[in-house]
Structures are given as C-alpha cells and as structure tokens.
PDB file of C-alpha atoms in Angstrom:
ATOM      1  CA  UNK A  10    -186.553  15.986  79.125  1.00 46.00           C
ATOM      2  CA  UNK A  11    -184.699  13.304  81.029  1.00 47.00           C
ATOM      3  CA  UNK A  12    -185.398   9.640  81.485  1.00 45.00           C
ATOM      4  CA  UNK A  13    -186.640  10.383  84.990  1.00 48.00           C
ATOM      5  CA  UNK A  14    -189.283  12.834  83.655  1.00 54.00           C
ATOM      6  CA  UNK A  15    -190.929  10.032  81.488  1.00 47.00           C
ATOM      7  CA  UNK A  16    -194.381   8.937  82.851  1.00 53.00           C
ATOM      8  CA  UNK A  17    -194.480   5.597  81.120  1.00 46.00           C
ATOM      9  CA  UNK A  18    -191.859   2.818  80.459  1.00 45.00           C
ATOM     10  CA  UNK A  19    -190.454   2.782  76.967  1.00 44.00           C
ATOM     11  CA  UNK A  20    -189.432   0.000  74.563  1.00 46.00           C
ATOM     12  CA  UNK A  21    -186.939   0.198  71.572  1.00 45.00           C
ATOM     13  CA  UNK A  22    -187.818  -0.933  68.143  1.00 46.00           C
ATOM     14  CA  UNK A  23    -185.438  -1.538  65.232  1.00 45.00           C
ATOM     15  CA  UNK A  24    -186.612  -3.122  61.957  1.00 47.00           C
ATOM     16  CA  UNK A  25    -185.731  -3.668  58.402  1.00 50.00           C
ATOM     17  CA  UNK A  26    -187.175  -5.306  55.316  1.00 44.00           C
ATOM     18  CA  UNK A  27    -190.708  -5.820  56.525  1.00 50.00           C
ATOM     19  CA  UNK A  28    -194.099  -5.155  54.879  1.00 50.00           C
ATOM     20  CA  UNK A  29    -194.991  -2.906  57.602  1.00 57.00           C
ATOM     21  CA  UNK A  30    -194.394   0.829  57.226  1.00 77.00           C
ATOM     22  CA  UNK A  31    -193.836   3.395  59.847  1.00 82.00           C
ATOM     23  CA  UNK A  32    -193.524   7.057  58.936  1.00 87.00           C
ATOM     24  CA  UNK A  33    -193.782  10.501  60.392  1.00 90.00           C
ATOM     25  CA  UNK A  34    -195.404  13.403  58.551  1.00 93.00           C
ATOM     26  CA  UNK A  35    -194.093  16.932  59.301  1.00 93.00           C
ATOM     27  CA  UNK A  36    -196.045  19.528  57.464  1.00 90.00           C
ATOM     28  CA  UNK A  37    -195.717  18.356  53.750  1.00 88.00           C
ATOM     29  CA  UNK A  38    -192.806  16.119  54.265  1.00 91.00           C
ATOM     30  CA  UNK A  39    -192.868  12.273  55.001  1.00 91.00           C
ATOM     31  CA  UNK A  40    -189.937  10.403  56.705  1.00 87.00           C
ATOM     32  CA  UNK A  41    -190.006   6.541  56.691  1.00 84.00           C
ATOM     33  CA  UNK A  42    -188.888   5.338  60.143  1.00 81.00           C
ATOM     34  CA  UNK A  43    -186.455   2.380  60.442  1.00 72.00           C
ATOM     35  CA  UNK A  44    -185.616   2.979  63.994  1.00 75.00           C
ATOM     36  CA  UNK A  45    -187.895   3.860  66.904  1.00 77.00           C
ATOM     37  CA  UNK A  46    -185.767   4.445  69.976  1.00 75.00           C
ATOM     38  CA  UNK A  47    -188.556   4.077  72.548  1.00 78.00           C
ATOM     39  CA  UNK A  48    -192.302   3.984  72.635  1.00 81.00           C
ATOM     40  CA  UNK A  49    -194.851   4.309  75.392  1.00 84.00           C
ATOM     41  CA  UNK A  50    -198.726   5.134  75.509  1.00 86.00           C
ATOM     42  CA  UNK A  51    -197.733   8.884  75.780  1.00 90.00           C
ATOM     43  CA  UNK A  52    -194.983   9.304  73.180  1.00 90.00           C
ATOM     44  CA  UNK A  53    -191.937   7.966  71.245  1.00 88.00           C
ATOM     45  CA  UNK A  54    -188.431   8.668  70.307  1.00 88.00           C
ATOM     46  CA  UNK A  55    -187.615   8.386  66.614  1.00 88.00           C
ATOM     47  CA  UNK A  56    -184.627   8.746  64.419  1.00 87.00           C
ATOM     48  CA  UNK A  57    -184.901  10.824  61.248  1.00 87.00           C
ATOM     49  CA  UNK A  58    -182.541  12.596  58.805  1.00 87.00           C
ATOM     50  CA  UNK A  59    -183.759  16.130  59.344  1.00 89.00           C
ATOM     51  CA  UNK A  60    -184.081  18.412  62.431  1.00 91.00           C
ATOM     52  CA  UNK A  61    -187.581  19.067  63.649  1.00 93.00           C
ATOM     53  CA  UNK A  62    -188.093  22.118  65.735  1.00 95.00           C
ATOM     54  CA  UNK A  63    -189.618  21.559  69.237  1.00 96.00           C
ATOM     55  CA  UNK A  64    -193.328  22.461  69.252  1.00 97.00           C
ATOM     56  CA  UNK A  65    -193.809  21.328  65.682  1.00 97.00           C
ATOM     57  CA  UNK A  66    -197.044  19.289  65.149  1.00 97.00           C
ATOM     58  CA  UNK A  67    -196.354  15.794  63.539  1.00 96.00           C
ATOM     59  CA  UNK A  68    -198.386  12.791  62.756  1.00 96.00           C
ATOM     60  CA  UNK A  69    -197.022   9.185  63.106  1.00 93.00           C
ATOM     61  CA  UNK A  70    -198.492   6.513  60.761  1.00 92.00           C
ATOM     62  CA  UNK A  71    -198.263   2.717  60.802  1.00 87.00           C
ATOM     63  CA  UNK A  72    -199.436   0.821  57.751  1.00 84.00           C
ATOM     64  CA  UNK A  73    -199.558  -2.901  56.829  1.00 78.00           C
ATOM     65  CA  UNK A  74    -201.796  -5.108  54.788  1.00 78.00           C
ATOM     66  CA  UNK A  75    -204.337  -5.427  57.504  1.00 79.00           C
ATOM     67  CA  UNK A  76    -204.551  -1.922  58.983  1.00 80.00           C
ATOM     68  CA  UNK A  77    -203.604   1.582  59.050  1.00 88.00           C
ATOM     69  CA  UNK A  78    -203.402   3.758  62.235  1.00 91.00           C
ATOM     70  CA  UNK A  79    -202.123   7.223  62.919  1.00 93.00           C
ATOM     71  CA  UNK A  80    -201.692   9.385  66.006  1.00 95.00           C
ATOM     72  CA  UNK A  81    -201.151  13.209  66.192  1.00 96.00           C
ATOM     73  CA  UNK A  82    -198.241  14.471  68.312  1.00 96.00           C
ATOM     74  CA  UNK A  83    -195.862  17.360  69.043  1.00 97.00           C
ATOM     75  CA  UNK A  84    -192.013  17.419  68.804  1.00 96.00           C
ATOM     76  CA  UNK A  85    -190.633  17.835  72.291  1.00 96.00           C
ATOM     77  CA  UNK A  86    -186.984  17.758  71.564  1.00 95.00           C
ATOM     78  CA  UNK A  87    -184.609  17.106  68.670  1.00 94.00           C
ATOM     79  CA  UNK A  88    -180.869  16.408  69.074  1.00 92.00           C
ATOM     80  CA  UNK A  89    -178.233  15.466  66.426  1.00 90.00           C
ATOM     81  CA  UNK A  90    -176.601  12.216  66.647  1.00 84.00           C
ATOM     82  CA  UNK A  91    -172.896  12.572  66.596  1.00 77.00           C
ATOM     83  CA  UNK A  92    -171.281  10.597  63.747  1.00 69.00           C
ATOM     84  CA  UNK A  93    -168.860   7.992  64.966  1.00 64.00           C
ATOM     85  CA  UNK A  94    -171.118   6.586  67.610  1.00 61.00           C
ATOM     86  CA  UNK A  95    -171.855   2.865  67.648  1.00 55.00           C
ATOM     87  CA  UNK A  96    -173.981   2.122  65.862  1.00 60.00           C
ATOM     88  CA  UNK A  97    -173.239   5.083  63.722  1.00 58.00           C
ATOM     89  CA  UNK A  98    -175.987   6.355  61.410  1.00 61.00           C
ATOM     90  CA  UNK A  99    -174.920   6.147  57.785  1.00 64.00           C
ATOM     91  CA  UNK A 100    -175.864   9.825  57.376  1.00 73.00           C
ATOM     92  CA  UNK A 101    -176.676  12.807  59.442  1.00 78.00           C
ATOM     93  CA  UNK A 102    -179.637  11.996  61.658  1.00 86.00           C
ATOM     94  CA  UNK A 103    -181.584  13.370  64.571  1.00 90.00           C
ATOM     95  CA  UNK A 104    -183.046  11.765  67.623  1.00 90.00           C
ATOM     96  CA  UNK A 105    -186.363  13.257  68.105  1.00 93.00           C
ATOM     97  CA  UNK A 106    -188.891  12.995  71.016  1.00 94.00           C
ATOM     98  CA  UNK A 107    -192.552  13.117  70.108  1.00 95.00           C
ATOM     99  CA  UNK A 108    -195.385  13.443  72.649  1.00 95.00           C
ATOM    100  CA  UNK A 109    -198.644  11.941  71.493  1.00 94.00           C
ATOM    101  CA  UNK A 110    -201.620  14.371  71.601  1.00 94.00           C
ATOM    102  CA  UNK A 111    -203.569  13.035  74.633  1.00 91.00           C
ATOM    103  CA  UNK A 112    -206.733  14.147  73.076  1.00 93.00           C
ATOM    104  CA  UNK A 113    -206.304  11.951  70.077  1.00 93.00           C
ATOM    105  CA  UNK A 114    -208.249   8.814  70.606  1.00 90.00           C
ATOM    106  CA  UNK A 115    -205.721   6.795  68.551  1.00 90.00           C
ATOM    107  CA  UNK A 116    -202.937   7.038  71.207  1.00 89.00           C
ATOM    108  CA  UNK A 117    -203.807   3.720  72.793  1.00 88.00           C
ATOM    109  CA  UNK A 118    -204.426   2.086  69.413  1.00 88.00           C
ATOM    110  CA  UNK A 119    -201.222   3.321  68.055  1.00 88.00           C
ATOM    111  CA  UNK A 120    -199.233   2.198  71.005  1.00 85.00           C
ATOM    112  CA  UNK A 121    -200.957  -1.320  71.091  1.00 84.00           C
ATOM    113  CA  UNK A 122    -199.996  -1.685  67.237  1.00 82.00           C
ATOM    114  CA  UNK A 123    -196.428  -0.818  68.064  1.00 77.00           C
ATOM    115  CA  UNK A 124    -196.446  -3.118  71.013  1.00 76.00           C
ATOM    116  CA  UNK A 125    -197.798  -6.017  68.807  1.00 76.00           C
ATOM    117  CA  UNK A 126    -195.322  -5.232  66.068  1.00 72.00           C
ATOM    118  CA  UNK A 127    -192.400  -5.280  68.541  1.00 68.00           C
ATOM    119  CA  UNK A 128    -193.715  -8.691  70.093  1.00 70.00           C
ATOM    120  CA  UNK A 129    -193.905 -10.131  66.537  1.00 68.00           C
ATOM    121  CA  UNK A 130    -190.505  -8.887  65.660  1.00 63.00           C
ATOM    122  CA  UNK A 131    -188.922 -10.282  68.832  1.00 63.00           C
ATOM    123  CA  UNK A 132    -190.525 -13.705  68.071  1.00 65.00           C
ATOM    124  CA  UNK A 133    -188.998 -13.713  64.399  1.00 63.00           C
ATOM    125  CA  UNK A 134    -185.543 -12.911  65.760  1.00 58.00           C
ATOM    126  CA  UNK A 135    -185.511 -15.979  68.230  1.00 59.00           C
TER     127      UNK A 135
END
C-alpha cells in the first residue's frame, strides 16, 4: 500500500511516560505501543518488536483512568525498520499497517480517542 492508496489523512503520534496505554493484541501476545506512525478513521501504522504476517487479525486497545476502548483490525503490511535510520529504534522493530474492521462500531470512537490524545499531547509540548 502506498501513501496515494490511503483513503483518509493520517497523523503521527509519539509519546512516553504517560498514564495512557496503547497496546496491540496479536493472538495471545500483547505489545505496548510507544509509537503510532499514523492514524486515520480507517487504520493506523504502528511500530512493534515482532513481525506480524499480513492478514493476521489484531485488536488495538487504548486505556486510561477514564476510559477503555478497542477496535478490531487486520494487518495489511509489515516491514522491518533498518537499523541505523534516524531516529533508529533501540532494537529490531517493524512498521506495521493495520486496517480497522469497518464493521467494528468502535472505529470512530477509537479514532476520536486517538485524535483527542494527540491534541492533548501537542498542547503539553507547547
């Protein structure tokens, strides 16, 4: 999938040391997400330490003290991040594209939660 194939505009999110928690569940494994490369109402790009085969069902989850929301999705692509890039990941990592399940009624709620989190994070940085 190329940038031109995307149906919706995407926004990047980096965060550390917050009370909020994003993670992705793949079968019986859970990966905490500290970097979300882009997000839209239809999907997101994430960075994780393990490869996920395209077509694999996943669940993305956001939790904080006030709410918990999740959305089901499918891995669309997964590529290794070459070591030595700036900023270089501290360990092997994979950029992974996730398409939200359009039948999942939480797509819009999950996107709005991420959008609110991004807006609040940007306010804290300025």
